[in-house]
PDB file of C-alpha atoms in Angstrom:
ATOM      1  CA  MET A   1       5.290  12.396 -24.799  1.00 86.00           C
ATOM      2  CA  GLN A   2       1.863  13.634 -23.193  1.00 94.00           C
ATOM      3  CA  ARG A   3      -0.868  10.963 -22.465  1.00 96.00           C
ATOM      4  CA  TYR A   4      -4.721  11.988 -22.161  1.00 97.00           C
ATOM      5  CA  PHE A   5      -7.639   9.518 -21.332  1.00 97.00           C
ATOM      6  CA  THR A   6     -10.754  10.330 -23.203  1.00 96.00           C
ATOM      7  CA  ASP A   7     -14.260   8.919 -23.054  1.00 93.00           C
ATOM      8  CA  GLN A   8     -14.440   8.003 -26.693  1.00 93.00           C
ATOM      9  CA  MET A   9     -13.780   4.710 -28.674  1.00 94.00           C
ATOM     10  CA  ILE A  10     -10.667   5.404 -30.699  1.00 95.00           C
ATOM     11  CA  GLN A  11      -9.911   3.368 -33.955  1.00 91.00           C
ATOM     12  CA  ALA A  12      -6.963   3.774 -35.843  1.00 87.00           C
ATOM     13  CA  LYS A  13      -7.071   6.267 -38.922  1.00 89.00           C
ATOM     14  CA  VAL A  14     -10.674   7.448 -37.635  1.00 93.00           C
ATOM     15  CA  SER A  15     -10.659  10.976 -36.736  1.00 96.00           C
ATOM     16  CA  PHE A  16     -11.747  12.095 -33.399  1.00 96.00           C
ATOM     17  CA  SER A  17     -11.886  15.141 -31.193  1.00 96.00           C
ATOM     18  CA  ILE A  18     -10.748  16.791 -28.117  1.00 96.00           C
ATOM     19  CA  ALA A  19     -12.030  19.641 -25.875  1.00 96.00           C
ATOM     20  CA  GLY A  20     -12.511  20.713 -22.204  1.00 95.00           C
ATOM     21  CA  ASP A  21      -9.618  19.925 -19.932  1.00 94.00           C
ATOM     22  CA  ASN A  22      -7.837  18.019 -22.639  1.00 95.00           C
ATOM     23  CA  PHE A  23      -7.730  20.509 -24.945  1.00 96.00           C
ATOM     24  CA  HIS A  24      -6.630  23.322 -22.513  1.00 96.00           C
ATOM     25  CA  HIS A  25      -3.576  21.222 -21.689  1.00 95.00           C
ATOM     26  CA  LEU A  26      -2.415  20.281 -24.838  1.00 96.00           C
ATOM     27  CA  VAL A  27      -3.184  23.414 -26.657  1.00 95.00           C
ATOM     28  CA  ARG A  28      -3.072  25.980 -24.101  1.00 95.00           C
ATOM     29  CA  VAL A  29      -0.168  24.467 -21.359  1.00 95.00           C
ATOM     30  CA  MET A  30       1.828  22.606 -23.869  1.00 95.00           C
ATOM     31  CA  ARG A  31       1.353  24.721 -27.090  1.00 96.00           C
ATOM     32  CA  ALA A  32       0.847  21.799 -29.247  1.00 96.00           C
ATOM     33  CA  LYS A  33       0.642  22.568 -33.019  1.00 96.00           C
ATOM     34  CA  VAL A  34      -0.559  20.933 -36.085  1.00 97.00           C
ATOM     35  CA  ASN A  35       1.344  17.472 -36.796  1.00 96.00           C
ATOM     36  CA  ASP A  36       2.337  17.547 -32.999  1.00 97.00           C
ATOM     37  CA  GLN A  37       1.796  14.218 -31.514  1.00 97.00           C
ATOM     38  CA  ALA A  38       0.201  12.578 -27.987  1.00 97.00           C
ATOM     39  CA  GLU A  39      -0.798   9.480 -26.660  1.00 97.00           C
ATOM     40  CA  PHE A  40      -4.316   8.992 -26.042  1.00 97.00           C
ATOM     41  CA  VAL A  41      -6.241   6.348 -23.884  1.00 97.00           C
ATOM     42  CA  SER A  42      -9.451   5.143 -25.164  1.00 96.00           C
ATOM     43  CA  LYS A  43     -12.881   4.330 -23.337  1.00 95.00           C
ATOM     44  CA  LYS A  44     -11.602   0.701 -23.578  1.00 95.00           C
ATOM     45  CA  HIS A  45      -8.360   1.793 -22.107  1.00 95.00           C
ATOM     46  CA  GLU A  46      -6.392   1.168 -25.501  1.00 96.00           C
ATOM     47  CA  VAL A  47      -3.759   3.714 -26.314  1.00 96.00           C
ATOM     48  CA  PHE A  48      -3.006   5.400 -29.690  1.00 97.00           C
ATOM     49  CA  ILE A  49      -0.562   7.645 -30.718  1.00 96.00           C
ATOM     50  CA  GLY A  50      -2.419  10.427 -32.385  1.00 96.00           C
ATOM     51  CA  LYS A  51      -1.707  13.463 -34.599  1.00 97.00           C
ATOM     52  CA  ILE A  52      -3.073  17.150 -34.390  1.00 97.00           C
ATOM     53  CA  GLU A  53      -5.354  17.454 -37.721  1.00 97.00           C
ATOM     54  CA  ARG A  54      -6.810  20.978 -37.064  1.00 96.00           C
ATOM     55  CA  ILE A  55      -7.164  23.006 -33.817  1.00 97.00           C
ATOM     56  CA  ASP A  56     -10.459  24.922 -33.461  1.00 96.00           C
ATOM     57  CA  PRO A  57     -10.925  27.719 -30.730  1.00 93.00           C
ATOM     58  CA  GLN A  58     -12.341  25.076 -28.614  1.00 94.00           C
ATOM     59  CA  GLU A  59     -11.420  21.754 -29.394  1.00 95.00           C
ATOM     60  CA  ALA A  60      -8.602  19.953 -31.345  1.00 97.00           C
ATOM     61  CA  HIS A  61      -9.191  17.089 -34.186  1.00 97.00           C
ATOM     62  CA  ILE A  62      -6.825  14.232 -34.059  1.00 97.00           C
ATOM     63  CA  MET A  63      -5.799  11.418 -36.399  1.00 97.00           C
ATOM     64  CA  PRO A  64      -4.966   8.144 -34.733  1.00 96.00           C
ATOM     65  CA  ILE A  65      -1.863   7.185 -36.370  1.00 95.00           C
ATOM     66  CA  TYR A  66      -1.376   3.489 -34.710  1.00 94.00           C
ATOM     67  CA  GLN A  67      -2.109   1.540 -31.539  1.00 95.00           C
ATOM     68  CA  LEU A  68       0.389   0.794 -28.650  1.00 94.00           C
ATOM     69  CA  GLU A  69       0.291  -2.696 -27.344  1.00 90.00           C
ATOM     70  CA  LYS A  70       2.373  -2.336 -24.144  1.00 86.00           C
ATOM     71  CA  SER A  71       0.524  -1.935 -20.921  1.00 89.00           C
ATOM     72  CA  ALA A  72       1.677  -0.241 -17.644  1.00 90.00           C
ATOM     73  CA  GLU A  73      -0.689  -1.769 -15.740  1.00 95.00           C
ATOM     74  CA  LEU A  74       0.138  -4.218 -12.990  1.00 96.00           C
ATOM     75  CA  PRO A  75      -0.802  -7.675 -13.736  1.00 95.00           C
ATOM     76  CA  VAL A  76      -3.219  -7.923 -10.379  1.00 96.00           C
ATOM     77  CA  GLU A  77      -5.588  -5.388  -9.978  1.00 97.00           C
ATOM     78  CA  VAL A  78      -4.704  -4.030  -6.576  1.00 98.00           C
ATOM     79  CA  THR A  79      -7.542  -2.096  -4.374  1.00 98.00           C
ATOM     80  CA  ILE A  80      -5.937   0.004  -1.688  1.00 98.00           C
ATOM     81  CA  ALA A  81      -7.962   0.680   1.124  1.00 98.00           C
ATOM     82  CA  CYS A  82      -6.984   3.261   3.854  1.00 97.00           C
ATOM     83  CA  GLY A  83      -7.995   4.443   7.208  1.00 95.00           C
ATOM     84  CA  ILE A  84      -8.316   8.308   6.785  1.00 95.00           C
ATOM     85  CA  SER A  85      -4.914   9.865   8.189  1.00 92.00           C
ATOM     86  CA  LYS A  86      -4.399  13.776   9.036  1.00 91.00           C
ATOM     87  CA  GLY A  87      -3.537  16.180   6.345  1.00 90.00           C
ATOM     88  CA  ASP A  88      -2.846  15.504   2.744  1.00 93.00           C
ATOM     89  CA  LYS A  89      -1.710  12.383   3.573  1.00 95.00           C
ATOM     90  CA  SER A  90      -4.618  10.857   1.266  1.00 96.00           C
ATOM     91  CA  GLU A  91      -3.410  12.766  -1.661  1.00 97.00           C
ATOM     92  CA  TYR A  92      -0.164  11.565  -1.415  1.00 97.00           C
ATOM     93  CA  ILE A  93      -1.380   7.826  -1.069  1.00 98.00           C
ATOM     94  CA  VAL A  94      -3.440   8.442  -4.167  1.00 98.00           C
ATOM     95  CA  GLN A  95      -0.869   9.816  -6.419  1.00 98.00           C
ATOM     96  CA  LYS A  96       2.014   7.837  -5.490  1.00 98.00           C
ATOM     97  CA  GLY A  97      -0.261   4.802  -5.262  1.00 98.00           C
ATOM     98  CA  THR A  98      -1.386   5.575  -9.073  1.00 98.00           C
ATOM     99  CA  GLU A  99       2.583   5.698 -10.105  1.00 98.00           C
ATOM    100  CA  MET A 100       2.810   2.304  -8.647  1.00 97.00           C
ATOM    101  CA  GLY A 101       0.226   0.939 -10.341  1.00 97.00           C
ATOM    102  CA  ALA A 102      -2.996   0.591  -7.874  1.00 98.00           C
ATOM    103  CA  ARG A 103      -6.400   0.226  -9.898  1.00 98.00           C
ATOM    104  CA  ASN A 104      -8.847   1.212  -6.989  1.00 98.00           C
ATOM    105  CA  PHE A 105      -8.308   3.295  -3.733  1.00 98.00           C
ATOM    106  CA  ILE A 106     -11.141   3.241  -0.812  1.00 98.00           C
ATOM    107  CA  PHE A 107     -10.977   5.698   2.592  1.00 97.00           C
ATOM    108  CA  LEU A 108     -12.891   4.885   5.301  1.00 96.00           C
ATOM    109  CA  PRO A 109     -12.976   5.950   9.136  1.00 95.00           C
ATOM    110  CA  THR A 110     -11.251   3.331  11.432  1.00 95.00           C
ATOM    111  CA  GLU A 111     -11.378   3.265  15.443  1.00 93.00           C
ATOM    112  CA  PHE A 112      -7.740   5.045  15.282  1.00 90.00           C
ATOM    113  CA  SER A 113      -8.562   7.708  13.028  1.00 89.00           C
ATOM    114  CA  VAL A 114      -7.678  10.902  14.276  1.00 86.00           C
ATOM    115  CA  ALA A 115      -9.098  12.919  10.909  1.00 89.00           C
ATOM    116  CA  ARG A 116     -12.837  12.540  10.048  1.00 90.00           C
ATOM    117  CA  TRP A 117     -14.100  13.582   7.108  1.00 93.00           C
ATOM    118  CA  PRO A 118     -17.604  15.480   7.419  1.00 91.00           C
ATOM    119  CA  GLU A 119     -20.565  13.891   5.157  1.00 90.00           C
ATOM    120  CA  LYS A 120     -21.252  17.249   3.365  1.00 92.00           C
ATOM    121  CA  LYS A 121     -17.470  17.472   2.271  1.00 93.00           C
ATOM    122  CA  VAL A 122     -16.776  13.520   1.283  1.00 96.00           C
ATOM    123  CA  THR A 123     -18.191  14.655  -2.331  1.00 96.00           C
ATOM    124  CA  ARG A 124     -15.800  17.218  -2.643  1.00 96.00           C
ATOM    125  CA  LYS A 125     -12.700  15.397  -1.071  1.00 96.00           C
ATOM    126  CA  VAL A 126     -13.316  12.432  -3.248  1.00 97.00           C
ATOM    127  CA  GLU A 127     -13.382  14.731  -6.563  1.00 97.00           C
ATOM    128  CA  ARG A 128     -10.247  16.046  -5.518  1.00 97.00           C
ATOM    129  CA  LEU A 129      -8.511  12.823  -5.040  1.00 98.00           C
ATOM    130  CA  GLN A 130     -10.049  11.559  -8.436  1.00 98.00           C
ATOM    131  CA  LYS A 131      -8.259  14.476 -10.319  1.00 97.00           C
ATOM    132  CA  VAL A 132      -4.926  13.547  -8.430  1.00 98.00           C
ATOM    133  CA  ALA A 133      -5.544  10.347  -9.776  1.00 98.00           C
ATOM    134  CA  LYS A 134      -6.142  11.291 -13.587  1.00 97.00           C
ATOM    135  CA  SER A 135      -3.165  13.418 -13.138  1.00 96.00           C
ATOM    136  CA  ALA A 136      -0.867  10.914 -11.932  1.00 97.00           C
ATOM    137  CA  ALA A 137      -2.395   8.379 -14.147  1.00 97.00           C
ATOM    138  CA  GLU A 138      -1.169  10.760 -16.931  1.00 96.00           C
ATOM    139  CA  GLN A 139       2.092  11.121 -15.936  1.00 95.00           C
ATOM    140  CA  SER A 140       3.108   7.423 -15.064  1.00 96.00           C
ATOM    141  CA  HIS A 141       1.472   6.456 -18.545  1.00 96.00           C
ATOM    142  CA  ARG A 142      -1.380   4.195 -17.113  1.00 97.00           C
ATOM    143  CA  ASN A 143      -4.053   2.478 -19.292  1.00 97.00           C
ATOM    144  CA  TYR A 144      -6.729   3.591 -16.494  1.00 97.00           C
ATOM    145  CA  ILE A 145      -7.340   6.196 -14.039  1.00 98.00           C
ATOM    146  CA  PRO A 146      -7.838   4.655 -10.668  1.00 98.00           C
ATOM    147  CA  THR A 147     -11.078   5.104  -8.754  1.00 98.00           C
ATOM    148  CA  VAL A 148     -11.801   6.604  -5.683  1.00 98.00           C
ATOM    149  CA  THR A 149     -14.253   5.721  -3.196  1.00 97.00           C
ATOM    150  CA  TYR A 150     -15.254   6.523   0.094  1.00 97.00           C
ATOM    151  CA  TYR A 151     -17.002   3.792   2.839  1.00 96.00           C
ATOM    152  CA  ASN A 152     -18.798   4.864   6.188  1.00 94.00           C
ATOM    153  CA  ASP A 153     -17.646   2.130   8.094  1.00 93.00           C
ATOM    154  CA  LEU A 154     -15.457  -1.022   7.955  1.00 94.00           C
ATOM    155  CA  GLN A 155     -18.656  -3.374   7.772  1.00 93.00           C
ATOM    156  CA  THR A 156     -18.646  -2.086   3.937  1.00 94.00           C
ATOM    157  CA  LEU A 157     -15.298  -2.860   3.172  1.00 94.00           C
ATOM    158  CA  SER A 158     -15.740  -6.619   5.099  1.00 91.00           C
ATOM    159  CA  LYS A 159     -18.375  -7.376   1.972  1.00 91.00           C
ATOM    160  CA  TRP A 160     -15.811  -6.748  -0.825  1.00 92.00           C
ATOM    161  CA  PRO A 161     -16.021  -9.409  -3.438  1.00 88.00           C
ATOM    162  CA  GLY A 162     -12.837  -9.804  -4.441  1.00 86.00           C
ATOM    163  CA  LYS A 163     -10.294 -12.820  -4.659  1.00 91.00           C
ATOM    164  CA  PHE A 164      -7.621 -11.775  -2.345  1.00 96.00           C
ATOM    165  CA  LYS A 165      -8.175  -9.992   0.936  1.00 97.00           C
ATOM    166  CA  ILE A 166      -5.445  -8.807   3.178  1.00 96.00           C
ATOM    167  CA  VAL A 167      -5.184  -6.445   5.884  1.00 96.00           C
ATOM    168  CA  ALA A 168      -1.485  -4.984   6.603  1.00 93.00           C
ATOM    169  CA  TYR A 169      -1.068  -5.412  10.629  1.00 89.00           C
ATOM    170  CA  GLU A 170       2.041  -4.102  12.332  1.00 78.00           C
ATOM    171  CA  GLU A 171       1.576  -6.701  15.118  1.00 72.00           C
ATOM    172  CA  SER A 172       1.971  -9.503  12.793  1.00 63.00           C
ATOM    173  CA  ALA A 173       5.199  -7.877  12.163  1.00 58.00           C
ATOM    174  CA  LYS A 174       6.264  -7.383  15.996  1.00 59.00           C
ATOM    175  CA  HIS A 175       5.258 -10.979  16.304  1.00 58.00           C
ATOM    176  CA  GLY A 176       7.804 -11.819  13.757  1.00 58.00           C
ATOM    177  CA  GLU A 177       5.303 -13.032  10.880  1.00 62.00           C
ATOM    178  CA  HIS A 178       7.507 -12.491   7.606  1.00 67.00           C
ATOM    179  CA  THR A 179       5.941 -15.113   5.485  1.00 82.00           C
ATOM    180  CA  GLN A 180       2.282 -14.366   4.775  1.00 88.00           C
ATOM    181  CA  LEU A 181       2.983 -11.539   2.437  1.00 90.00           C
ATOM    182  CA  HIS A 182       5.361 -13.238   0.171  1.00 91.00           C
ATOM    183  CA  ALA A 183       2.706 -16.341   0.247  1.00 92.00           C
ATOM    184  CA  GLN A 184      -0.406 -14.214  -0.673  1.00 94.00           C
ATOM    185  CA  ILE A 185       1.223 -12.430  -3.558  1.00 95.00           C
ATOM    186  CA  GLY A 186       2.958 -15.776  -4.756  1.00 94.00           C
ATOM    187  CA  LYS A 187      -0.783 -17.035  -5.013  1.00 95.00           C
ATOM    188  CA  MET A 188      -2.038 -14.288  -6.989  1.00 95.00           C
ATOM    189  CA  GLN A 189      -2.227 -15.036 -10.947  1.00 95.00           C
ATOM    190  CA  PRO A 190      -2.746 -12.293 -13.741  1.00 94.00           C
ATOM    191  CA  ASN A 191      -5.941 -10.454 -13.827  1.00 94.00           C
ATOM    192  CA  ASP A 192      -6.649 -11.453 -10.023  1.00 96.00           C
ATOM    193  CA  THR A 193      -7.776  -8.799  -7.883  1.00 97.00           C
ATOM    194  CA  ALA A 194      -6.579  -8.071  -4.452  1.00 97.00           C
ATOM    195  CA  LEU A 195      -7.835  -5.725  -1.672  1.00 98.00           C
ATOM    196  CA  VAL A 196      -5.701  -4.253   1.206  1.00 98.00           C
ATOM    197  CA  LEU A 197      -6.380  -2.509   3.749  1.00 97.00           C
ATOM    198  CA  PHE A 198      -4.183  -0.366   5.797  1.00 96.00           C
ATOM    199  CA  GLY A 199      -4.766   1.432   8.784  1.00 94.00           C
ATOM    200  CA  PRO A 200      -4.154   5.249   9.713  1.00 94.00           C
ATOM    201  CA  GLU A 201      -1.588   6.918  11.905  1.00 90.00           C
ATOM    202  CA  GLY A 202      -2.599   4.906  15.213  1.00 86.00           C
ATOM    203  CA  GLY A 203      -2.871   1.799  13.082  1.00 90.00           C
ATOM    204  CA  LEU A 204      -5.512  -0.748  13.413  1.00 93.00           C
ATOM    205  CA  ALA A 205      -7.316  -2.000  16.493  1.00 93.00           C
ATOM    206  CA  ASN A 206      -7.153  -5.581  17.223  1.00 93.00           C
ATOM    207  CA  SER A 207     -10.800  -6.141  17.426  1.00 94.00           C
ATOM    208  CA  GLU A 208     -11.003  -4.588  13.856  1.00 95.00           C
ATOM    209  CA  VAL A 209      -8.565  -6.968  12.582  1.00 94.00           C
ATOM    210  CA  GLU A 210     -10.033  -9.892  14.238  1.00 94.00           C
ATOM    211  CA  SER A 211     -13.264  -8.943  12.431  1.00 95.00           C
ATOM    212  CA  LEU A 212     -11.804  -8.986   9.175  1.00 95.00           C
ATOM    213  CA  ARG A 213     -10.027 -12.059   9.899  1.00 93.00           C
ATOM    214  CA  ASP A 214     -13.694 -13.887  10.428  1.00 94.00           C
ATOM    215  CA  VAL A 215     -14.815 -12.715   7.116  1.00 93.00           C
ATOM    216  CA  GLY A 216     -11.538 -13.964   5.189  1.00 93.00           C
ATOM    217  CA  PHE A 217      -9.035 -11.459   5.378  1.00 95.00           C
ATOM    218  CA  VAL A 218      -5.387 -12.783   6.012  1.00 94.00           C
ATOM    219  CA  SER A 219      -3.096 -10.224   8.172  1.00 92.00           C
ATOM    220  CA  VAL A 220       0.257  -9.761   6.905  1.00 93.00           C
ATOM    221  CA  GLY A 221       3.370  -7.955   8.122  1.00 90.00           C
ATOM    222  CA  LEU A 222       5.387  -5.788   6.125  1.00 89.00           C
ATOM    223  CA  GLY A 223       8.914  -6.383   7.582  1.00 83.00           C
ATOM    224  CA  PRO A 224      10.472  -5.443  10.866  1.00 83.00           C
ATOM    225  CA  ARG A 225      10.255  -1.764  10.643  1.00 84.00           C
ATOM    226  CA  ILE A 226       7.515   0.213  11.314  1.00 86.00           C
ATOM    227  CA  LEU A 227       6.125   2.319   8.356  1.00 90.00           C
ATOM    228  CA  ARG A 228       3.690   5.532   8.248  1.00 93.00           C
ATOM    229  CA  ALA A 229       0.545   5.178   7.001  1.00 94.00           C
ATOM    230  CA  GLU A 230       1.390   7.006   3.803  1.00 96.00           C
ATOM    231  CA  THR A 231       4.412   4.561   3.091  1.00 96.00           C
ATOM    232  CA  ALA A 232       2.889   1.059   3.866  1.00 96.00           C
ATOM    233  CA  PRO A 233       0.752   1.040   0.519  1.00 97.00           C
ATOM    234  CA  LEU A 234       3.587   1.833  -1.563  1.00 97.00           C
ATOM    235  CA  TYR A 235       5.784  -1.051   0.074  1.00 96.00           C
ATOM    236  CA  LEU A 236       3.082  -3.476  -0.395  1.00 96.00           C
ATOM    237  CA  LEU A 237       2.590  -2.277  -4.479  1.00 97.00           C
ATOM    238  CA  SER A 238       6.108  -2.275  -4.798  1.00 96.00           C
ATOM    239  CA  ALA A 239       6.425  -6.126  -3.503  1.00 95.00           C
ATOM    240  CA  ILE A 240       3.831  -6.789  -5.768  1.00 96.00           C
ATOM    241  CA  SER A 241       5.571  -5.292  -8.577  1.00 96.00           C
ATOM    242  CA  VAL A 242       9.103  -7.233  -7.703  1.00 94.00           C
ATOM    243  CA  LEU A 243       7.533 -10.218  -7.333  1.00 94.00           C
ATOM    244  CA  LYS A 244       4.975 -10.528 -10.307  1.00 93.00           C
ATOM    245  CA  GLU A 245       6.370  -8.190 -13.092  1.00 88.00           C
ATOM    246  CA  MET A 246      10.283  -8.455 -12.236  1.00 77.00           C
ATOM    247  CA  ARG A 247      10.804 -12.204 -12.994  1.00 64.00           C
TER     248      ARG A 247
END
């Protein structure tokens, strides 16, 4: 069943309407008819099964039938921060990371970043990634559309206020560190917030990691294998899912 995000408050048995992209996809693309059903996510991230009551030229009127209580969200609110990588890797990270439960994404330049986002293109790139997140959230039946943000530098990231601050550092893995990731995830409780930073293709500079450690970040290894920039965030999200959801 298709899922659509709305900016409306939804109540069972109280009709509401959809227009714009949601209307186009439901009626024009999916060719939905009166009495067909779909899932609709409210402004409060509640999910309702709704039935089409009437279709007008530019909007459809929906009657919410009942609310779905099950949530597909990770128990921990995870923010994925990534040094800017080449090509379309940022889109891959947002799409797959959304499917795997990330709540927020941050992209920023780091010392070894080969690619850069020119200032005049940042807004357009973030808007594009936000659309990718929305589409992936609908496909994976999320209750939240992850946010996508751009930071100008690592110093801004270091001020992030959440509870768990982690930096994935390949040198930690090379030196045999294999317990911190498990330990950090083990400490996480439902509704905790966690930020995890990943480097671009060239990784993170030792000086960058040291500066983050000085402000409370914990460096962790992601196993003995060297992961690609777009693979590492998915490894982390998979680990959190296994350790916190599948027990």
